[in-house]
Amino acid sequence: MRRSFKFVLRPTVKQAVMLTMMVEDHRQLYNAALEERRTAYTKRGVSIRYGEQSAQLKEIRADDVDGQGRWSFTSQQQTLRRLEKSFAAFFRRVRSGQKPGYPRFKGKGWFDTVTFVEGDGARWDSQPCHPSATFVRLHGIGHLRVHQHRPVTGRVKRIEVKREGSRWYVIVSCDDVPAAHLPVTGREVGLDVGVAHFATLSQPINGVTDACGHIANPRHRKAAREQLAAAQQAYARTRRGSKRRRKTAQKIGRLHRKVARQRTDHAHKAALALVRTCDVIVVEDLKIVNMVRRAAPRPNGDGTFAPNGGSAKTGLNDSITDAGRGVFLTILAYKAESAGRDVILVNPANTSRTCPKCGYVARENRKTQAEFVCVRCRYSANADVVGASNIKRAGLVLRDARAA
């Protein structure tokens, strides 16, 4: 398997300054390459590709020895490949009729990652004889101490250095990571992610859910809403370009990053608990991007618009993003693969409107967010539990059909 391991870097003050300079030089290289592509196409109608720009690196480094020449050649190639991928995605969206989104120039604070190739510009565990610490060596900077909190397995292929606020991280991407299969438990569950509850299982599991099968929704962003609102109001009162404005922006960024870390931590713990206790986990194949789109306007034809429930939809979108459904499902999938568990994706259509007893499908079956009462057989239960049961049944049928 291919896996990535993320660790905190502990650079010295001098190394932190060098890291900042490295990121800035790679940002300027990215912008210069983008400008060359735009100018060539605008003036001459010529398309420049990665190979042509990469061939210019040797001359660029020779002319700017104290700037671009200080850093790894392969890391600069990776920056140019990053621009190539941006253009490839742009043309793909054009062909498919989506909103194109032409590649943009990267301003300060919008370019925070530099990629290295292991053994060529970077070396993981560069001081293996050190008794108590792990180091990574970066070309032009030296040996940086790493706060390694777990072992790195597999074959290191790529090393990324990333800046998040005032912190620096190293992300180690590895191939051939061995799987660690867990013992068989014999439990098969359906999982319904929601808003009122983070997730609901088709059956309660001791130590994972409550007595009704629910996993509580921590709502991290809602808990930090007052602090965020106060910081954003203080930011609105600052003068553009002032020191106070910059400090307030940094505080807002710290709050958002803290919420993101809390959300990811909760997703890891919930996914790990499920993987340890279940052999088969059936989930809905959700399209999160479509779910959080704003409500479509309803023009009346006379220049006015009819009510479209936009305020309620905005609140629902905020709850969906605060729960971090996409992050959780991604983490669950790769943890299940590592543990030898099966994750089955099913079509989410009508999973919360189908009666699990008689099979009758109707919108009226779900009276409220939490109440399910079948209008035909009068079967009643918690609506989320009903959805999880239907998801489980659909997933097992799909698995048996594939096996046949």
Tab-separated table of C-alpha atoms in Angstrom:
chain	number	residue	atom	x	y	z
A	1	MET	CA	0.000	0.000	0.000
A	2	ARG	CA	0.971	3.648	-0.325
A	3	ARG	CA	0.756	5.728	2.826
A	4	SER	CA	1.865	9.161	4.065
A	5	PHE	CA	3.213	10.009	7.513
A	6	LYS	CA	3.045	13.576	8.814
A	7	PHE	CA	5.388	14.858	11.520
A	8	VAL	CA	6.176	18.194	13.139
A	9	LEU	CA	9.545	19.706	12.256
A	10	ARG	CA	11.681	21.315	14.977
A	11	PRO	CA	13.928	23.707	13.016
A	12	THR	CA	16.338	26.106	14.676
A	13	VAL	CA	15.759	29.835	14.221
A	14	LYS	CA	18.284	29.944	11.370
A	15	GLN	CA	16.760	26.873	9.720
A	16	ALA	CA	13.255	28.384	9.979
A	17	VAL	CA	14.523	31.479	8.157
A	18	MET	CA	16.067	29.279	5.448
A	19	LEU	CA	12.850	27.285	5.096
A	20	THR	CA	10.919	30.526	4.594
A	21	MET	CA	13.399	31.665	1.938
A	22	MET	CA	13.163	28.294	0.188
A	23	VAL	CA	9.363	28.418	0.019
A	24	GLU	CA	9.497	32.010	-1.262
A	25	ASP	CA	11.977	31.129	-4.037
A	26	HIS	CA	9.829	28.194	-5.131
A	27	ARG	CA	6.782	30.478	-5.156
A	28	GLN	CA	8.600	32.930	-7.411
A	29	LEU	CA	9.658	30.060	-9.697
A	30	TYR	CA	6.039	28.895	-9.939
A	31	ASN	CA	4.798	32.400	-10.767
A	32	ALA	CA	7.556	32.980	-13.330
A	33	ALA	CA	6.735	29.692	-15.079
A	34	LEU	CA	3.035	30.597	-15.112
A	35	GLU	CA	3.818	34.049	-16.538
A	36	GLU	CA	5.952	32.488	-19.287
A	37	ARG	CA	3.100	30.167	-20.286
A	38	ARG	CA	0.548	32.970	-20.326
A	39	THR	CA	2.768	35.345	-22.305
A	40	ALA	CA	3.766	32.719	-24.868
A	41	TYR	CA	0.157	31.778	-25.538
A	42	THR	CA	-1.129	35.381	-25.560
A	43	LYS	CA	1.590	36.820	-27.805
A	44	ARG	CA	2.422	33.891	-30.076
A	45	GLY	CA	-0.300	31.288	-29.542
A	46	VAL	CA	2.365	28.825	-28.372
A	47	SER	CA	1.766	26.307	-25.574
A	48	ILE	CA	4.747	25.650	-23.315
A	49	ARG	CA	4.937	22.349	-21.463
A	50	TYR	CA	6.818	21.041	-18.448
A	51	GLY	CA	9.707	19.564	-20.443
A	52	GLU	CA	10.609	22.906	-22.025
A	53	GLN	CA	10.489	24.766	-18.724
A	54	SER	CA	12.453	22.081	-16.894
A	55	ALA	CA	15.200	22.348	-19.511
A	56	GLN	CA	15.639	26.024	-18.572
A	57	LEU	CA	16.342	25.287	-14.917
A	58	LYS	CA	20.085	24.742	-15.431
A	59	GLU	CA	20.485	28.202	-16.959
A	60	ILE	CA	18.236	29.824	-14.325
A	61	ARG	CA	20.253	28.292	-11.492
A	62	ALA	CA	23.541	29.391	-13.041
A	63	ASP	CA	22.342	32.990	-13.377
A	64	ASP	CA	20.938	33.118	-9.818
A	65	VAL	CA	23.426	31.182	-7.714
A	66	ASP	CA	22.472	32.885	-4.433
A	67	GLY	CA	18.753	32.511	-5.139
A	68	GLN	CA	17.365	29.603	-7.153
A	69	GLY	CA	20.777	27.954	-7.277
A	70	ARG	CA	20.721	27.275	-3.531
A	71	TRP	CA	17.944	24.724	-3.627
A	72	SER	CA	17.473	21.211	-4.868
A	73	PHE	CA	17.140	20.811	-8.637
A	74	THR	CA	14.556	18.032	-8.280
A	75	SER	CA	12.458	20.083	-5.851
A	76	GLN	CA	12.283	22.840	-8.478
A	77	GLN	CA	11.256	20.229	-11.036
A	78	GLN	CA	8.456	19.150	-8.685
A	79	THR	CA	7.278	22.773	-8.468
A	80	LEU	CA	7.116	22.936	-12.269
A	81	ARG	CA	5.244	19.614	-12.311
A	82	ARG	CA	2.776	21.142	-9.876
A	83	LEU	CA	2.069	23.889	-12.411
A	84	GLU	CA	1.761	21.267	-15.165
A	85	LYS	CA	-0.860	19.421	-13.105
A	86	SER	CA	-2.779	22.674	-12.618
A	87	PHE	CA	-2.970	23.199	-16.383
A	88	ALA	CA	-3.901	19.543	-16.961
A	89	ALA	CA	-6.788	19.928	-14.495
A	90	PHE	CA	-7.795	23.209	-16.170
A	91	PHE	CA	-8.027	21.608	-19.636
A	92	ARG	CA	-9.843	18.590	-18.192
A	93	ARG	CA	-12.509	20.876	-16.720
A	94	VAL	CA	-12.803	22.763	-20.006
A	95	ARG	CA	-13.376	19.532	-21.934
A	96	SER	CA	-15.977	18.293	-19.453
A	97	GLY	CA	-17.904	21.587	-19.449
A	98	GLN	CA	-17.144	22.441	-15.827
A	99	LYS	CA	-16.087	25.835	-14.525
A	100	PRO	CA	-12.517	26.026	-15.871
A	101	GLY	CA	-10.646	27.863	-13.106
A	102	TYR	CA	-7.491	29.063	-14.891
A	103	PRO	CA	-4.298	28.588	-12.779
A	104	ARG	CA	-3.594	31.615	-10.612
A	105	PHE	CA	-0.449	33.346	-9.488
A	106	LYS	CA	0.487	32.429	-5.925
A	107	GLY	CA	0.621	35.385	-3.558
A	108	LYS	CA	2.490	35.387	-0.263
A	109	GLY	CA	0.807	32.984	2.100
A	110	TRP	CA	-0.708	30.956	-0.754
A	111	PHE	CA	2.289	28.748	-1.510
A	112	ASP	CA	3.380	26.674	1.491
A	113	THR	CA	4.635	23.299	0.219
A	114	VAL	CA	7.905	22.186	-1.361
A	115	THR	CA	8.268	18.602	-2.605
A	116	PHE	CA	11.500	16.591	-2.657
A	117	VAL	CA	12.445	13.186	-4.029
A	118	GLU	CA	13.994	10.853	-1.476
A	119	GLY	CA	17.722	10.485	-2.089
A	120	ASP	CA	17.876	13.447	-4.487
A	121	GLY	CA	17.713	16.702	-2.564
A	122	ALA	CA	16.319	15.138	0.616
A	123	ARG	CA	17.099	12.141	2.798
A	124	TRP	CA	14.886	10.715	5.520
A	125	ASP	CA	16.507	9.578	8.778
A	126	SER	CA	19.723	11.279	7.742
A	127	GLN	CA	21.414	10.581	11.092
A	128	PRO	CA	20.434	6.980	11.930
A	129	CYS	CA	23.102	6.686	14.630
A	130	HIS	CA	21.563	9.467	16.716
A	131	PRO	CA	20.299	7.825	19.920
A	132	SER	CA	17.154	9.852	20.640
A	133	ALA	CA	16.015	11.872	17.617
A	134	THR	CA	15.134	11.591	13.937
A	135	PHE	CA	16.454	14.014	11.327
A	136	VAL	CA	15.646	14.795	7.711
A	137	ARG	CA	18.264	16.374	5.493
A	138	LEU	CA	17.189	18.997	2.950
A	139	HIS	CA	19.495	20.362	0.265
A	140	GLY	CA	20.536	23.922	1.083
A	141	ILE	CA	19.315	23.780	4.697
A	142	GLY	CA	20.888	20.804	6.430
A	143	HIS	CA	19.678	18.324	9.018
A	144	LEU	CA	16.320	19.249	10.593
A	145	ARG	CA	15.027	17.573	13.696
A	146	VAL	CA	11.715	15.702	13.359
A	147	HIS	CA	9.208	15.016	16.110
A	148	GLN	CA	8.555	11.430	15.031
A	149	HIS	CA	5.646	10.065	17.065
A	150	ARG	CA	5.189	6.793	15.155
A	151	PRO	CA	7.368	4.530	13.023
A	152	VAL	CA	7.644	4.977	9.270
A	153	THR	CA	7.083	1.739	7.371
A	154	GLY	CA	7.553	0.903	3.716
A	155	ARG	CA	9.937	2.480	1.215
A	156	VAL	CA	10.273	6.275	1.376
A	157	LYS	CA	9.629	7.785	-2.063
A	158	ARG	CA	8.823	11.455	-1.531
A	159	ILE	CA	9.297	14.075	1.166
A	160	GLU	CA	7.219	17.250	1.427
A	161	VAL	CA	7.911	20.233	3.648
A	162	LYS	CA	4.782	22.190	4.527
A	163	ARG	CA	4.202	25.425	6.415
A	164	GLU	CA	1.011	25.843	8.444
A	165	GLY	CA	0.991	29.205	10.169
A	166	SER	CA	4.135	29.345	12.286
A	167	ARG	CA	4.608	25.561	12.292
A	168	TRP	CA	6.561	23.416	9.865
A	169	TYR	CA	5.688	19.837	8.977
A	170	VAL	CA	7.328	17.063	7.005
A	171	ILE	CA	5.144	14.600	5.093
A	172	VAL	CA	6.816	11.311	4.184
A	173	SER	CA	5.156	9.339	1.371
A	174	CYS	CA	5.993	5.630	1.286
A	175	ASP	CA	5.351	2.727	-1.057
A	176	ASP	CA	5.102	-0.981	-0.180
A	177	VAL	CA	3.664	-0.298	3.280
A	178	PRO	CA	2.701	-3.694	4.756
A	179	ALA	CA	-0.880	-4.264	5.897
A	180	ALA	CA	-1.583	-5.097	9.552
A	181	HIS	CA	-4.686	-7.311	9.438
A	182	LEU	CA	-6.794	-7.406	12.584
A	183	PRO	CA	-8.533	-10.501	14.019
A	184	VAL	CA	-11.951	-11.399	12.605
A	185	THR	CA	-14.890	-10.168	14.693
A	186	GLY	CA	-17.823	-11.450	12.602
A	187	ARG	CA	-19.679	-8.127	12.858
A	188	GLU	CA	-21.228	-6.437	9.800
A	189	VAL	CA	-22.727	-2.964	10.153
A	190	GLY	CA	-24.303	-0.238	8.095
A	191	LEU	CA	-23.239	3.340	8.790
A	192	ASP	CA	-25.360	6.412	8.196
A	193	VAL	CA	-23.567	9.762	8.577
A	194	GLY	CA	-25.821	12.605	9.624
A	195	VAL	CA	-26.113	16.086	11.083
A	196	ALA	CA	-27.799	15.580	14.454
A	197	HIS	CA	-25.415	12.682	15.121
A	198	PHE	CA	-21.960	12.285	13.651
A	199	ALA	CA	-22.872	8.749	12.539
A	200	THR	CA	-25.400	6.053	13.326
A	201	LEU	CA	-24.785	2.294	13.123
A	202	SER	CA	-27.328	-0.364	12.290
A	203	GLN	CA	-26.593	-1.929	15.685
A	204	PRO	CA	-25.058	-0.438	18.843
A	205	ILE	CA	-21.479	-1.382	19.694
A	206	ASN	CA	-20.273	-1.170	23.271
A	207	GLY	CA	-17.532	1.427	23.626
A	208	VAL	CA	-18.102	2.864	20.144
A	209	THR	CA	-21.723	4.120	20.164
A	210	ASP	CA	-24.386	4.902	22.728
A	211	ALA	CA	-27.248	2.519	23.491
A	212	CYS	CA	-29.135	3.652	20.368
A	213	GLY	CA	-26.199	3.182	17.975
A	214	HIS	CA	-25.276	6.871	17.661
A	215	ILE	CA	-21.799	8.402	17.578
A	216	ALA	CA	-21.993	11.900	19.033
A	217	ASN	CA	-21.285	14.922	16.849
A	218	PRO	CA	-18.695	17.137	18.623
A	219	ARG	CA	-19.411	20.239	16.440
A	220	HIS	CA	-15.928	21.704	16.877
A	221	ARG	CA	-16.479	24.795	14.746
A	222	LYS	CA	-19.698	25.613	16.580
A	223	ALA	CA	-17.802	25.415	19.867
A	224	ALA	CA	-15.203	27.873	18.559
A	225	ARG	CA	-17.760	30.168	16.871
A	226	GLU	CA	-17.663	32.877	19.544
A	227	GLN	CA	-13.874	33.094	19.464
A	228	LEU	CA	-13.867	33.161	15.666
A	229	ALA	CA	-16.554	35.845	15.546
A	230	ALA	CA	-14.659	38.047	18.011
A	231	ALA	CA	-11.413	37.653	16.076
A	232	GLN	CA	-13.085	38.375	12.736
A	233	GLN	CA	-14.779	41.475	14.149
A	234	ALA	CA	-11.423	42.685	15.470
A	235	TYR	CA	-9.907	42.043	12.035
A	236	ALA	CA	-12.633	44.146	10.375
A	237	ARG	CA	-11.701	47.099	12.602
A	238	THR	CA	-8.000	47.052	11.686
A	239	ARG	CA	-6.285	49.189	9.088
A	240	ARG	CA	-5.072	47.531	5.898
A	241	GLY	CA	-1.338	46.825	6.024
A	242	SER	CA	-1.047	47.420	9.771
A	243	LYS	CA	0.813	45.195	12.221
A	244	ARG	CA	-2.366	44.676	14.250
A	245	ARG	CA	-4.205	43.473	11.160
A	246	ARG	CA	-1.481	40.908	10.469
A	247	LYS	CA	-1.550	39.625	14.062
A	248	THR	CA	-5.330	39.344	14.036
A	249	ALA	CA	-5.231	37.415	10.758
A	250	GLN	CA	-2.717	35.029	12.294
A	251	LYS	CA	-5.036	34.494	15.265
A	252	ILE	CA	-7.945	33.659	12.956
A	253	GLY	CA	-5.738	31.200	11.122
A	254	ARG	CA	-4.705	29.523	14.377
A	255	LEU	CA	-8.342	29.083	15.398
A	256	HIS	CA	-9.281	27.540	12.049
A	257	ARG	CA	-6.292	25.194	12.144
A	258	LYS	CA	-7.173	24.122	15.680
A	259	VAL	CA	-10.723	23.265	14.592
A	260	ALA	CA	-9.355	21.318	11.616
A	261	ARG	CA	-7.016	19.323	13.871
A	262	GLN	CA	-9.855	18.560	16.307
A	263	ARG	CA	-12.093	17.417	13.466
A	264	THR	CA	-9.396	15.183	11.986
A	265	ASP	CA	-8.541	13.730	15.398
A	266	HIS	CA	-12.185	12.815	16.025
A	267	ALA	CA	-12.461	11.237	12.568
A	268	HIS	CA	-9.344	9.123	13.199
A	269	LYS	CA	-10.606	7.888	16.556
A	270	ALA	CA	-14.108	7.060	15.272
A	271	ALA	CA	-12.752	5.274	12.192
A	272	LEU	CA	-10.245	3.291	14.240
A	273	ALA	CA	-12.946	2.167	16.677
A	274	LEU	CA	-15.114	0.953	13.801
A	275	VAL	CA	-12.276	-0.858	12.059
A	276	ARG	CA	-11.283	-2.654	15.242
A	277	THR	CA	-14.805	-3.920	15.962
A	278	CYS	CA	-16.318	-4.589	12.498
A	279	ASP	CA	-15.356	-6.830	9.585
A	280	VAL	CA	-17.692	-5.238	7.027
A	281	ILE	CA	-18.703	-1.570	7.057
A	282	VAL	CA	-21.313	-0.399	4.552
A	283	VAL	CA	-21.517	3.353	3.889
A	284	GLU	CA	-23.315	5.612	1.441
A	285	ASP	CA	-21.488	6.783	-1.660
A	286	LEU	CA	-22.012	10.460	-0.879
A	287	LYS	CA	-21.128	13.365	-3.166
A	288	ILE	CA	-20.187	15.936	-0.547
A	289	VAL	CA	-19.589	18.709	-3.079
A	290	ASN	CA	-23.139	18.409	-4.371
A	291	MET	CA	-24.572	18.272	-0.869
A	292	VAL	CA	-23.099	21.619	0.208
A	293	ARG	CA	-24.050	23.620	-2.881
A	294	ARG	CA	-26.050	26.737	-2.167
A	295	ALA	CA	-29.764	26.820	-2.932
A	296	ALA	CA	-30.557	27.679	-6.553
A	297	PRO	CA	-32.281	31.067	-7.068
A	298	ARG	CA	-35.928	31.142	-8.158
A	299	PRO	CA	-36.517	34.107	-10.496
A	300	ASN	CA	-40.097	35.319	-10.853
A	301	GLY	CA	-39.509	36.721	-14.332
A	302	ASP	CA	-40.052	40.345	-13.335
A	303	GLY	CA	-36.598	40.960	-11.889
A	304	THR	CA	-37.493	39.634	-8.429
A	305	PHE	CA	-36.829	36.298	-6.802
A	306	ALA	CA	-39.051	33.947	-4.850
A	307	PRO	CA	-37.922	32.520	-1.473
A	308	ASN	CA	-35.666	29.521	-2.012
A	309	GLY	CA	-34.816	28.501	1.550
A	310	GLY	CA	-31.291	29.837	1.178
A	311	SER	CA	-30.852	30.654	4.878
A	312	ALA	CA	-31.851	27.156	5.988
A	313	LYS	CA	-29.623	25.597	3.321
A	314	THR	CA	-26.686	27.715	4.476
A	315	GLY	CA	-27.144	26.432	8.027
A	316	LEU	CA	-27.359	22.845	6.778
A	317	ASN	CA	-24.205	23.303	4.676
A	318	ASP	CA	-22.381	24.656	7.722
A	319	SER	CA	-23.417	21.610	9.771
A	320	ILE	CA	-22.287	19.210	7.029
A	321	THR	CA	-18.864	20.811	6.688
A	322	ASP	CA	-18.443	21.037	10.471
A	323	ALA	CA	-19.033	17.279	10.756
A	324	GLY	CA	-16.243	16.581	8.230
A	325	ARG	CA	-18.003	13.727	6.454
A	326	GLY	CA	-15.569	13.574	3.553
A	327	VAL	CA	-12.523	13.483	5.836
A	328	PHE	CA	-14.055	10.746	7.979
A	329	LEU	CA	-15.007	8.511	5.041
A	330	THR	CA	-11.544	8.889	3.485
A	331	ILE	CA	-9.836	7.984	6.774
A	332	LEU	CA	-12.214	5.059	7.291
A	333	ALA	CA	-11.430	3.680	3.826
A	334	TYR	CA	-7.661	3.617	4.222
A	335	LYS	CA	-7.750	2.331	7.808
A	336	ALA	CA	-10.038	-0.490	6.689
A	337	GLU	CA	-7.664	-1.357	3.850
A	338	SER	CA	-4.717	-1.496	6.240
A	339	ALA	CA	-6.647	-3.692	8.694
A	340	GLY	CA	-8.028	-6.078	6.069
A	341	ARG	CA	-11.626	-4.923	6.510
A	342	ASP	CA	-14.210	-4.394	3.771
A	343	VAL	CA	-15.847	-1.022	3.122
A	344	ILE	CA	-18.794	-1.231	0.701
A	345	LEU	CA	-20.264	1.854	-0.970
A	346	VAL	CA	-23.968	1.865	-1.821
A	347	ASN	CA	-26.327	4.244	-3.574
A	348	PRO	CA	-27.780	6.619	-0.947
A	349	ALA	CA	-31.113	7.053	-2.746
A	350	ASN	CA	-34.154	6.403	-0.475
A	351	THR	CA	-32.139	4.763	2.318
A	352	SER	CA	-33.977	6.897	4.895
A	353	ARG	CA	-37.419	6.568	3.240
A	354	THR	CA	-37.634	2.785	2.891
A	355	CYS	CA	-39.385	0.744	5.530
A	356	PRO	CA	-37.053	-2.074	6.657
A	357	LYS	CA	-40.047	-4.251	7.589
A	358	CYS	CA	-42.331	-4.093	4.526
A	359	GLY	CA	-40.080	-2.370	1.971
A	360	TYR	CA	-42.509	0.470	1.237
A	361	VAL	CA	-40.790	3.637	-0.061
A	362	ALA	CA	-42.397	7.022	0.539
A	363	ARG	CA	-41.283	10.489	1.506
A	364	GLU	CA	-44.010	10.579	4.141
A	365	ASN	CA	-42.364	7.686	6.015
A	366	ARG	CA	-39.851	10.073	7.540
A	367	LYS	CA	-41.974	12.540	9.445
A	368	THR	CA	-39.131	14.447	11.129
A	369	GLN	CA	-35.354	14.382	11.286
A	370	ALA	CA	-35.428	11.711	14.002
A	371	GLU	CA	-38.789	9.940	13.558
A	372	PHE	CA	-39.613	7.197	11.049
A	373	VAL	CA	-43.163	5.824	10.819
A	374	CYS	CA	-44.149	3.676	7.836
A	375	VAL	CA	-47.468	4.880	6.409
A	376	ARG	CA	-48.328	1.346	5.282
A	377	CYS	CA	-47.405	-1.028	8.132
A	378	ARG	CA	-46.974	1.600	10.906
A	379	TYR	CA	-43.481	0.365	11.749
A	380	SER	CA	-41.698	3.070	13.779
A	381	ALA	CA	-38.088	3.586	14.792
A	382	ASN	CA	-35.342	6.173	14.850
A	383	ALA	CA	-34.904	7.502	11.317
A	384	ASP	CA	-31.089	7.300	11.405
A	385	VAL	CA	-31.155	3.701	12.636
A	386	VAL	CA	-33.601	2.829	9.832
A	387	GLY	CA	-31.252	4.433	7.304
A	388	ALA	CA	-28.255	2.514	8.664
A	389	SER	CA	-30.219	-0.770	8.517
A	390	ASN	CA	-31.211	-0.164	4.897
A	391	ILE	CA	-27.621	0.746	4.027
A	392	LYS	CA	-26.374	-2.484	5.583
A	393	ARG	CA	-28.913	-4.621	3.709
A	394	ALA	CA	-28.119	-2.952	0.377
A	395	GLY	CA	-24.392	-3.405	0.924
A	396	LEU	CA	-24.638	-7.097	1.763
A	397	VAL	CA	-26.835	-7.707	-1.284
A	398	LEU	CA	-24.284	-5.900	-3.449
A	399	ARG	CA	-21.442	-7.956	-1.964
A	400	ASP	CA	-23.243	-11.253	-2.573
A	401	ALA	CA	-24.072	-10.211	-6.136
A	402	ARG	CA	-20.430	-9.422	-6.858
A	403	ALA	CA	-19.330	-12.734	-5.352
A	404	ALA	CA	-21.795	-14.621	-7.557
